[in-house]
Every structure is written in C-alpha cells, then in structure tokens.
PDB file of C-alpha atoms in Angstrom:
ATOM      1  CA  VAL A   1      50.933 -23.056 -41.766  1.00 71.00           C
ATOM      2  CA  VAL A   2      53.092 -25.611 -39.669  1.00 81.00           C
ATOM      3  CA  LEU A   3      56.135 -24.035 -37.980  1.00 81.00           C
ATOM      4  CA  GLY A   4      58.949 -26.109 -35.990  1.00 80.00           C
ATOM      5  CA  ASN A   5      60.954 -29.587 -36.205  1.00 83.00           C
ATOM      6  CA  ASN A   6      58.528 -32.583 -35.699  1.00 77.00           C
ATOM      7  CA  SER A   7      55.223 -29.962 -35.800  1.00 78.00           C
ATOM      8  CA  THR A   8      52.280 -31.088 -37.352  1.00 79.00           C
ATOM      9  CA  ALA A   9      48.572 -29.836 -38.388  1.00 77.00           C
ATOM     10  CA  GLU A  10      45.706 -31.561 -36.514  1.00 71.00           C
ATOM     11  CA  SER A  11      43.844 -31.518 -39.791  1.00 66.00           C
ATOM     12  CA  SER A  12      43.059 -29.124 -42.611  1.00 66.00           C
ATOM     13  CA  ASP A  13      39.819 -27.545 -41.047  1.00 69.00           C
ATOM     14  CA  VAL A  14      39.630 -23.822 -39.710  1.00 82.00           C
ATOM     15  CA  VAL A  15      37.955 -23.725 -36.780  1.00 82.00           C
ATOM     16  CA  SER A  16      36.571 -20.507 -35.661  1.00 85.00           C
ATOM     17  CA  THR A  17      35.044 -18.805 -31.957  1.00 88.00           C
ATOM     18  CA  SER A  18      32.465 -15.951 -32.754  1.00 90.00           C
ATOM     19  CA  SER A  19      31.120 -15.556 -29.252  1.00 92.00           C
ATOM     20  CA  TYR A  20      30.835 -16.448 -25.931  1.00 90.00           C
ATOM     21  CA  THR A  21      28.390 -16.815 -23.144  1.00 94.00           C
ATOM     22  CA  TYR A  22      28.921 -16.080 -19.439  1.00 91.00           C
ATOM     23  CA  ASN A  23      27.121 -17.806 -16.579  1.00 92.00           C
ATOM     24  CA  ASN A  24      25.316 -14.636 -16.129  1.00 92.00           C
ATOM     25  CA  GLY A  25      23.602 -14.844 -19.876  1.00 93.00           C
ATOM     26  CA  VAL A  26      25.662 -12.279 -21.220  1.00 93.00           C
ATOM     27  CA  THR A  27      27.125 -13.026 -24.689  1.00 94.00           C
ATOM     28  CA  GLU A  28      30.343 -11.180 -25.985  1.00 91.00           C
ATOM     29  CA  LYS A  29      31.066 -11.348 -29.410  1.00 91.00           C
ATOM     30  CA  PHE A  30      34.663 -11.253 -31.298  1.00 90.00           C
ATOM     31  CA  ALA A  31      36.407 -10.092 -34.030  1.00 92.00           C
ATOM     32  CA  GLY A  32      38.365 -12.045 -36.651  1.00 89.00           C
ATOM     33  CA  THR A  33      35.524 -15.032 -36.598  1.00 88.00           C
ATOM     34  CA  ALA A  34      36.561 -15.786 -39.818  1.00 88.00           C
ATOM     35  CA  PRO A  35      40.258 -16.851 -40.592  1.00 87.00           C
ATOM     36  CA  VAL A  36      41.292 -18.810 -44.011  1.00 83.00           C
ATOM     37  CA  SER A  37      43.872 -20.631 -41.702  1.00 84.00           C
ATOM     38  CA  THR A  38      45.355 -21.376 -38.796  1.00 83.00           C
ATOM     39  CA  VAL A  39      49.282 -22.231 -37.240  1.00 86.00           C
ATOM     40  CA  SER A  40      50.670 -25.539 -35.580  1.00 86.00           C
ATOM     41  CA  VAL A  41      54.296 -24.386 -33.698  1.00 87.00           C
ATOM     42  CA  GLY A  42      54.421 -28.082 -32.352  1.00 88.00           C
ATOM     43  CA  THR A  43      51.938 -31.868 -32.027  1.00 87.00           C
ATOM     44  CA  ALA A  44      50.353 -33.180 -29.714  1.00 85.00           C
ATOM     45  CA  GLY A  45      52.409 -34.128 -27.150  1.00 88.00           C
ATOM     46  CA  GLN A  46      55.560 -31.694 -27.884  1.00 87.00           C
ATOM     47  CA  GLU A  47      53.865 -28.410 -27.682  1.00 88.00           C
ATOM     48  CA  ARG A  48      55.777 -24.637 -27.565  1.00 90.00           C
ATOM     49  CA  THR A  49      55.417 -21.707 -25.885  1.00 90.00           C
ATOM     50  CA  ILE A  50      56.075 -18.781 -28.387  1.00 90.00           C
ATOM     51  CA  THR A  51      58.328 -15.905 -27.041  1.00 92.00           C
ATOM     52  CA  HIS A  52      59.462 -12.306 -27.722  1.00 93.00           C
ATOM     53  CA  VAL A  53      55.558 -11.493 -28.438  1.00 93.00           C
ATOM     54  CA  ALA A  54      55.105  -7.463 -28.903  1.00 95.00           C
ATOM     55  CA  ALA A  55      51.871  -6.684 -26.826  1.00 95.00           C
ATOM     56  CA  GLY A  56      49.341  -6.535 -28.521  1.00 94.00           C
ATOM     57  CA  ARG A  57      46.292  -3.967 -29.451  1.00 94.00           C
ATOM     58  CA  VAL A  58      43.511  -4.535 -26.831  1.00 92.00           C
ATOM     59  CA  THR A  59      40.240  -3.644 -28.191  1.00 93.00           C
ATOM     60  CA  ALA A  60      36.635  -4.449 -29.071  1.00 90.00           C
ATOM     61  CA  ASP A  61      38.130  -4.953 -32.889  1.00 92.00           C
ATOM     62  CA  SER A  62      41.761  -5.968 -32.242  1.00 93.00           C
ATOM     63  CA  THR A  63      42.940  -9.050 -34.149  1.00 91.00           C
ATOM     64  CA  ASP A  64      46.180  -9.177 -32.611  1.00 93.00           C
ATOM     65  CA  ALA A  65      47.811 -11.428 -29.893  1.00 92.00           C
ATOM     66  CA  VAL A  66      48.532 -10.255 -26.975  1.00 94.00           C
ATOM     67  CA  ASN A  67      51.565 -11.305 -24.460  1.00 95.00           C
ATOM     68  CA  GLY A  68      51.818 -12.694 -20.951  1.00 94.00           C
ATOM     69  CA  SER A  69      52.141  -8.762 -19.165  1.00 95.00           C
ATOM     70  CA  GLN A  70      49.276  -8.340 -20.491  1.00 94.00           C
ATOM     71  CA  LEU A  71      47.309 -10.519 -19.007  1.00 94.00           C
ATOM     72  CA  TYR A  72      49.180 -10.540 -15.629  1.00 96.00           C
ATOM     73  CA  GLY A  73      48.117  -6.605 -15.701  1.00 95.00           C
ATOM     74  CA  THR A  74      44.359  -7.866 -16.027  1.00 94.00           C
ATOM     75  CA  ASN A  75      44.800 -10.447 -13.947  1.00 96.00           C
ATOM     76  CA  GLN A  76      46.208  -8.208 -10.822  1.00 96.00           C
ATOM     77  CA  GLN A  77      43.151  -5.347 -11.824  1.00 96.00           C
ATOM     78  CA  ILE A  78      40.556  -8.660 -10.733  1.00 95.00           C
ATOM     79  CA  ASP A  79      42.189  -9.671  -8.013  1.00 97.00           C
ATOM     80  CA  VAL A  80      42.248  -5.683  -7.070  1.00 96.00           C
ATOM     81  CA  LEU A  81      38.425  -6.388  -8.564  1.00 96.00           C
ATOM     82  CA  HIS A  82      38.218  -9.020  -5.819  1.00 95.00           C
ATOM     83  CA  ARG A  83      39.790  -7.564  -3.012  1.00 96.00           C
ATOM     84  CA  ASP A  84      37.082  -4.668  -3.023  1.00 96.00           C
ATOM     85  CA  VAL A  85      33.998  -6.648  -3.565  1.00 96.00           C
ATOM     86  CA  ARG A  86      35.253  -8.828  -0.447  1.00 94.00           C
ATOM     87  CA  HIS A  87      35.618  -5.583   1.194  1.00 94.00           C
ATOM     88  CA  VAL A  88      31.979  -4.554  -0.218  1.00 95.00           C
ATOM     89  CA  GLU A  89      30.551  -7.376   1.459  1.00 95.00           C
ATOM     90  CA  LYS A  90      32.110  -7.042   4.715  1.00 94.00           C
ATOM     91  CA  GLU A  91      30.817  -4.011   5.448  1.00 93.00           C
ATOM     92  CA  SER A  92      27.427  -4.025   4.036  1.00 95.00           C
ATOM     93  CA  ASN A  93      27.108  -7.387   6.772  1.00 95.00           C
ATOM     94  CA  ARG A  94      28.521  -4.812   9.408  1.00 94.00           C
ATOM     95  CA  GLY A  95      26.101  -2.558   8.293  1.00 94.00           C
ATOM     96  CA  ASP A  96      22.971  -5.178   8.087  1.00 96.00           C
ATOM     97  CA  ALA A  97      24.384  -5.526  12.227  1.00 96.00           C
ATOM     98  CA  ARG A  98      24.451  -2.552  13.573  1.00 95.00           C
ATOM     99  CA  ALA A  99      20.898  -2.243  12.094  1.00 96.00           C
ATOM    100  CA  ALA A 100      19.880  -5.316  13.448  1.00 96.00           C
ATOM    101  CA  ALA A 101      20.669  -3.739  16.788  1.00 96.00           C
ATOM    102  CA  LEU A 102      19.182  -0.488  16.394  1.00 96.00           C
ATOM    103  CA  ALA A 103      16.128  -2.512  15.859  1.00 96.00           C
ATOM    104  CA  ALA A 104      16.474  -3.761  19.067  1.00 97.00           C
ATOM    105  CA  LEU A 105      15.789  -0.985  20.949  1.00 97.00           C
ATOM    106  CA  HIS A 106      12.404  -0.899  22.113  1.00 95.00           C
ATOM    107  CA  PRO A 107      10.799   1.406  24.635  1.00 95.00           C
ATOM    108  CA  LEU A 108       8.425   0.881  27.368  1.00 94.00           C
ATOM    109  CA  GLN A 109       5.490   1.973  27.782  1.00 92.00           C
ATOM    110  CA  PHE A 110       4.201   5.738  29.548  1.00 91.00           C
ATOM    111  CA  ASP A 111       4.981   6.227  33.103  1.00 91.00           C
ATOM    112  CA  PRO A 112       5.097   9.190  34.515  1.00 88.00           C
ATOM    113  CA  ASP A 113       7.390   8.408  37.107  1.00 89.00           C
ATOM    114  CA  HIS A 114       9.926   7.572  34.873  1.00 92.00           C
ATOM    115  CA  LYS A 115       9.317   9.303  31.803  1.00 94.00           C
ATOM    116  CA  VAL A 116      13.039   9.006  30.443  1.00 97.00           C
ATOM    117  CA  GLN A 117      14.232   5.031  29.732  1.00 96.00           C
ATOM    118  CA  VAL A 118      17.804   3.916  28.734  1.00 97.00           C
ATOM    119  CA  MET A 119      17.686   0.873  25.558  1.00 97.00           C
ATOM    120  CA  GLY A 120      19.999  -1.452  24.784  1.00 97.00           C
ATOM    121  CA  GLY A 121      20.877  -3.825  21.671  1.00 97.00           C
ATOM    122  CA  TYR A 122      22.804  -6.437  20.148  1.00 97.00           C
ATOM    123  CA  GLY A 123      22.724  -7.436  16.314  1.00 96.00           C
ATOM    124  CA  HIS A 124      24.500  -9.698  14.444  1.00 96.00           C
ATOM    125  CA  TYR A 125      24.767 -10.842  10.507  1.00 96.00           C
ATOM    126  CA  LYS A 126      26.992 -13.476   8.610  1.00 94.00           C
ATOM    127  CA  GLY A 127      29.944 -13.318  11.652  1.00 94.00           C
ATOM    128  CA  GLU A 128      29.278  -9.790  12.314  1.00 95.00           C
ATOM    129  CA  ASN A 129      28.428  -7.691  16.019  1.00 96.00           C
ATOM    130  CA  ALA A 130      26.814  -4.992  16.851  1.00 96.00           C
ATOM    131  CA  LEU A 131      26.039  -3.457  20.132  1.00 96.00           C
ATOM    132  CA  ALA A 132      23.308  -0.109  20.233  1.00 97.00           C
ATOM    133  CA  LEU A 133      22.439   1.797  23.327  1.00 97.00           C
ATOM    134  CA  GLY A 134      19.294   3.702  23.059  1.00 97.00           C
ATOM    135  CA  VAL A 135      17.000   6.718  25.050  1.00 98.00           C
ATOM    136  CA  GLY A 136      13.178   7.417  25.388  1.00 97.00           C
ATOM    137  CA  TYR A 137      11.736  10.270  27.096  1.00 97.00           C
ATOM    138  CA  TYR A 138       7.651  10.729  26.936  1.00 96.00           C
ATOM    139  CA  PRO A 139       7.624  14.752  27.143  1.00 95.00           C
ATOM    140  CA  LYS A 140       3.951  13.569  28.084  1.00 92.00           C
ATOM    141  CA  GLU A 141       1.319  10.302  27.731  1.00 89.00           C
ATOM    142  CA  ASN A 142       1.112  10.577  23.763  1.00 91.00           C
ATOM    143  CA  LEU A 143       4.382  11.832  22.993  1.00 95.00           C
ATOM    144  CA  LEU A 144       7.409  10.045  22.519  1.00 96.00           C
ATOM    145  CA  LEU A 145      11.588  10.854  21.492  1.00 97.00           C
ATOM    146  CA  THR A 146      13.681   8.055  20.814  1.00 97.00           C
ATOM    147  CA  ALA A 147      17.769   7.797  19.741  1.00 97.00           C
ATOM    148  CA  GLY A 148      19.943   5.461  19.341  1.00 97.00           C
ATOM    149  CA  THR A 149      23.513   4.916  18.237  1.00 97.00           C
ATOM    150  CA  THR A 150      25.987   2.181  17.790  1.00 96.00           C
ATOM    151  CA  VAL A 151      28.832   1.854  19.909  1.00 94.00           C
ATOM    152  CA  SER A 152      30.792  -0.296  17.859  1.00 82.00           C
ATOM    153  CA  GLY A 153      32.360  -0.144  14.087  1.00 82.00           C
ATOM    154  CA  ASP A 154      30.911   3.669  12.274  1.00 88.00           C
ATOM    155  CA  LEU A 155      28.591   5.160  13.639  1.00 93.00           C
ATOM    156  CA  MET A 156      24.814   4.360  12.717  1.00 95.00           C
ATOM    157  CA  ALA A 157      22.202   6.634  14.008  1.00 96.00           C
ATOM    158  CA  ASN A 158      18.331   6.897  14.621  1.00 96.00           C
ATOM    159  CA  VAL A 159      15.860   9.793  15.844  1.00 96.00           C
ATOM    160  CA  GLY A 160      12.203   9.208  16.542  1.00 96.00           C
ATOM    161  CA  VAL A 161       8.774  10.676  17.838  1.00 96.00           C
ATOM    162  CA  SER A 162       5.760   9.345  18.298  1.00 95.00           C
ATOM    163  CA  TYR A 163       2.634  10.902  18.490  1.00 93.00           C
ATOM    164  CA  LYS A 164      -1.003   9.551  19.855  1.00 89.00           C
ATOM    165  CA  PHE A 165      -4.065  10.892  18.543  1.00 87.00           C
ATOM    166  CA  GLY A 166      -7.554  11.252  19.838  1.00 78.00           C
ATOM    167  CA  GLU A 167      -8.527  10.599  22.776  1.00 71.00           C
ATOM    168  CA  ASN A 168      -8.445   7.357  25.201  1.00 63.00           C
ATOM    169  CA  LYS A 169     -11.585   7.445  26.594  1.00 64.00           C
ATOM    170  CA  THR A 170     -11.009   4.532  29.237  1.00 60.00           C
ATOM    171  CA  LEU A 171      -7.652   6.659  30.305  1.00 56.00           C
ATOM    172  CA  ALA A 172      -9.487  10.026  30.461  1.00 59.00           C
ATOM    173  CA  LYS A 173     -11.330   8.817  33.289  1.00 64.00           C
ATOM    174  CA  ILE A 174      -9.048   6.831  35.168  1.00 64.00           C
ATOM    175  CA  SER A 175      -5.239   8.880  34.917  1.00 67.00           C
ATOM    176  CA  PRO A 176      -1.728   6.864  35.449  1.00 71.00           C
ATOM    177  CA  ALA A 177      -1.170   8.725  38.144  1.00 74.00           C
ATOM    178  CA  SER A 178      -4.895   7.520  39.480  1.00 75.00           C
ATOM    179  CA  TYR A 179      -4.003   3.882  38.375  1.00 74.00           C
ATOM    180  CA  ASN A 180      -0.498   4.849  40.883  1.00 82.00           C
ATOM    181  CA  ALA A 181      -2.636   6.210  43.782  1.00 84.00           C
ATOM    182  CA  LEU A 182      -4.923   3.190  43.433  1.00 83.00           C
ATOM    183  CA  GLU A 183      -2.098   0.475  44.057  1.00 86.00           C
ATOM    184  CA  GLN A 184      -0.398   2.030  47.131  1.00 89.00           C
ATOM    185  CA  ARG A 185      -3.921   3.002  48.970  1.00 89.00           C
ATOM    186  CA  VAL A 186      -4.034  -1.166  47.964  1.00 89.00           C
ATOM    187  CA  ASP A 187      -0.970  -2.135  49.329  1.00 90.00           C
ATOM    188  CA  THR A 188      -1.722  -0.084  52.687  1.00 91.00           C
ATOM    189  CA  LEU A 189      -4.705  -1.612  53.281  1.00 91.00           C
ATOM    190  CA  GLU A 190      -2.952  -4.906  52.727  1.00 90.00           C
ATOM    191  CA  ALA A 191      -0.549  -4.234  54.744  1.00 90.00           C
ATOM    192  CA  GLN A 192      -3.414  -2.863  57.436  1.00 89.00           C
ATOM    193  CA  ASN A 193      -5.017  -6.219  56.686  1.00 89.00           C
ATOM    194  CA  LYS A 194      -2.026  -8.352  58.097  1.00 89.00           C
ATOM    195  CA  LYS A 195      -1.834  -6.129  61.053  1.00 89.00           C
ATOM    196  CA  LEU A 196      -5.448  -6.443  61.900  1.00 89.00           C
ATOM    197  CA  GLN A 197      -5.446 -10.552  61.189  1.00 88.00           C
ATOM    198  CA  GLU A 198      -2.174 -10.889  63.705  1.00 87.00           C
ATOM    199  CA  THR A 199      -4.302  -8.823  66.151  1.00 86.00           C
ATOM    200  CA  VAL A 200      -7.250 -11.452  65.801  1.00 84.00           C
ATOM    201  CA  ASP A 201      -4.894 -14.095  65.834  1.00 84.00           C
ATOM    202  CA  MET A 202      -3.634 -12.726  69.381  1.00 84.00           C
ATOM    203  CA  LEU A 203      -6.792 -12.536  70.502  1.00 85.00           C
ATOM    204  CA  VAL A 204      -8.199 -15.815  69.335  1.00 80.00           C
ATOM    205  CA  GLN A 205      -5.017 -17.336  71.124  1.00 82.00           C
ATOM    206  CA  LYS A 206      -5.435 -15.731  74.310  1.00 78.00           C
ATOM    207  CA  LEU A 207      -9.385 -16.593  74.582  1.00 79.00           C
ATOM    208  CA  ASN A 208      -8.025 -20.531  73.846  1.00 78.00           C
ATOM    209  CA  GLU A 209      -5.320 -20.656  77.327  1.00 76.00           C
ATOM    210  CA  LYS A 210      -8.504 -19.400  79.498  1.00 66.00           C
TER     211      LYS A 210
END
C-alpha cells in the first residue's frame, strides 16, 4: 500500500521480523510475524513522519503502532533504572571499601602489661575510601575479644572472639611475666656491667699514669 504524493514501495516483497536476540543471549519473540502487505508513506530521500497517532496497546501479543509519548515514557523509566543501577554500584563500592578497612584491623600478640589495644584501618575500592577503628582486649592469655566499626559513611561494624584451646608446653614452663622479669634482669645486668667496665677502665688509667 502506497500513500502520499511521490511515495513508492521498495519492492513487492514483505519482510517480517519474528524475534530478536539480545547480547546477553535472551531471545524475545514478537507477535504479528506473518504480514500480508506493507504500507509506504514516502520514498528514499523524501521520508515522512506519521502524526496524530493514538497510543497503541502495549501487551505481549499487541500489533498496534505506538506513538512518541509511549516511547518517551519508556525512555524515562530506562533513565530512572540507569540512575538506580549507578547508585547501587556506588553503594556497593563504598561497602567494599568499608569491608577492606575493617579487614585491616589486626590485634597484636598478648602482652600482660597491655591487655587493651586500639587499631586503625583504611580501605579503598574503585574510587571509594573508608576508615575504621577497632579495639582488642585480652581478658586472659588465651582469650581475645575484638570489636571494630567504620567511621566514615554508613555504619559497618563487627565483633569477634578468639580462643586458644590446649596447653602450650613451652609457655607453660616460662610465662610472659617471667619473660618480662628476665628482660628487666638482663637490662639491670647490662647497666651494672657497663658501670663495672667504666671502673676498670678508670683503674687501668690510674695505673698507667704512675
């Protein structure tokens, strides 16, 4: 069917489209896949638009034409979806940065003189940054309690308990307190040895002067 001045039909053949396969491999099948003719309202170089078209039905089996307002509404929803996806992606990156900051909190080994310790951590992921603070406490040598929280953006926190089972035969013989006492004794002996060496040097010097 040819409508309008100077309108022509490309050929007498009618081309149909039954389906379309997207890049993700999903195939969408269409309704109205067996046309018996086609309508031309122009010709090559003299294309025309069709105005005053009513909104067609938008259903899985509809063969109605749709107008610009319907496509505009669809485009608006696509824009909203795009913004939502971008927001989710940004929040996901922030969450990964916060998780990295919490993962950087590492307590030191048990020290009977310093049972409480403070930890800090920094995380970065795809342009997003986060900071975290944590605290560790040893109620006793084989029990560690930890807690951490982010200090930037939405709150992310964790708590942990670490417990060592069994007896360490080596540490059972020499306790951490004994280690500290031994270190202090060594420091004292080194200081006494230094003074003794100074005294010997002074006596040798006086003997040489005679």
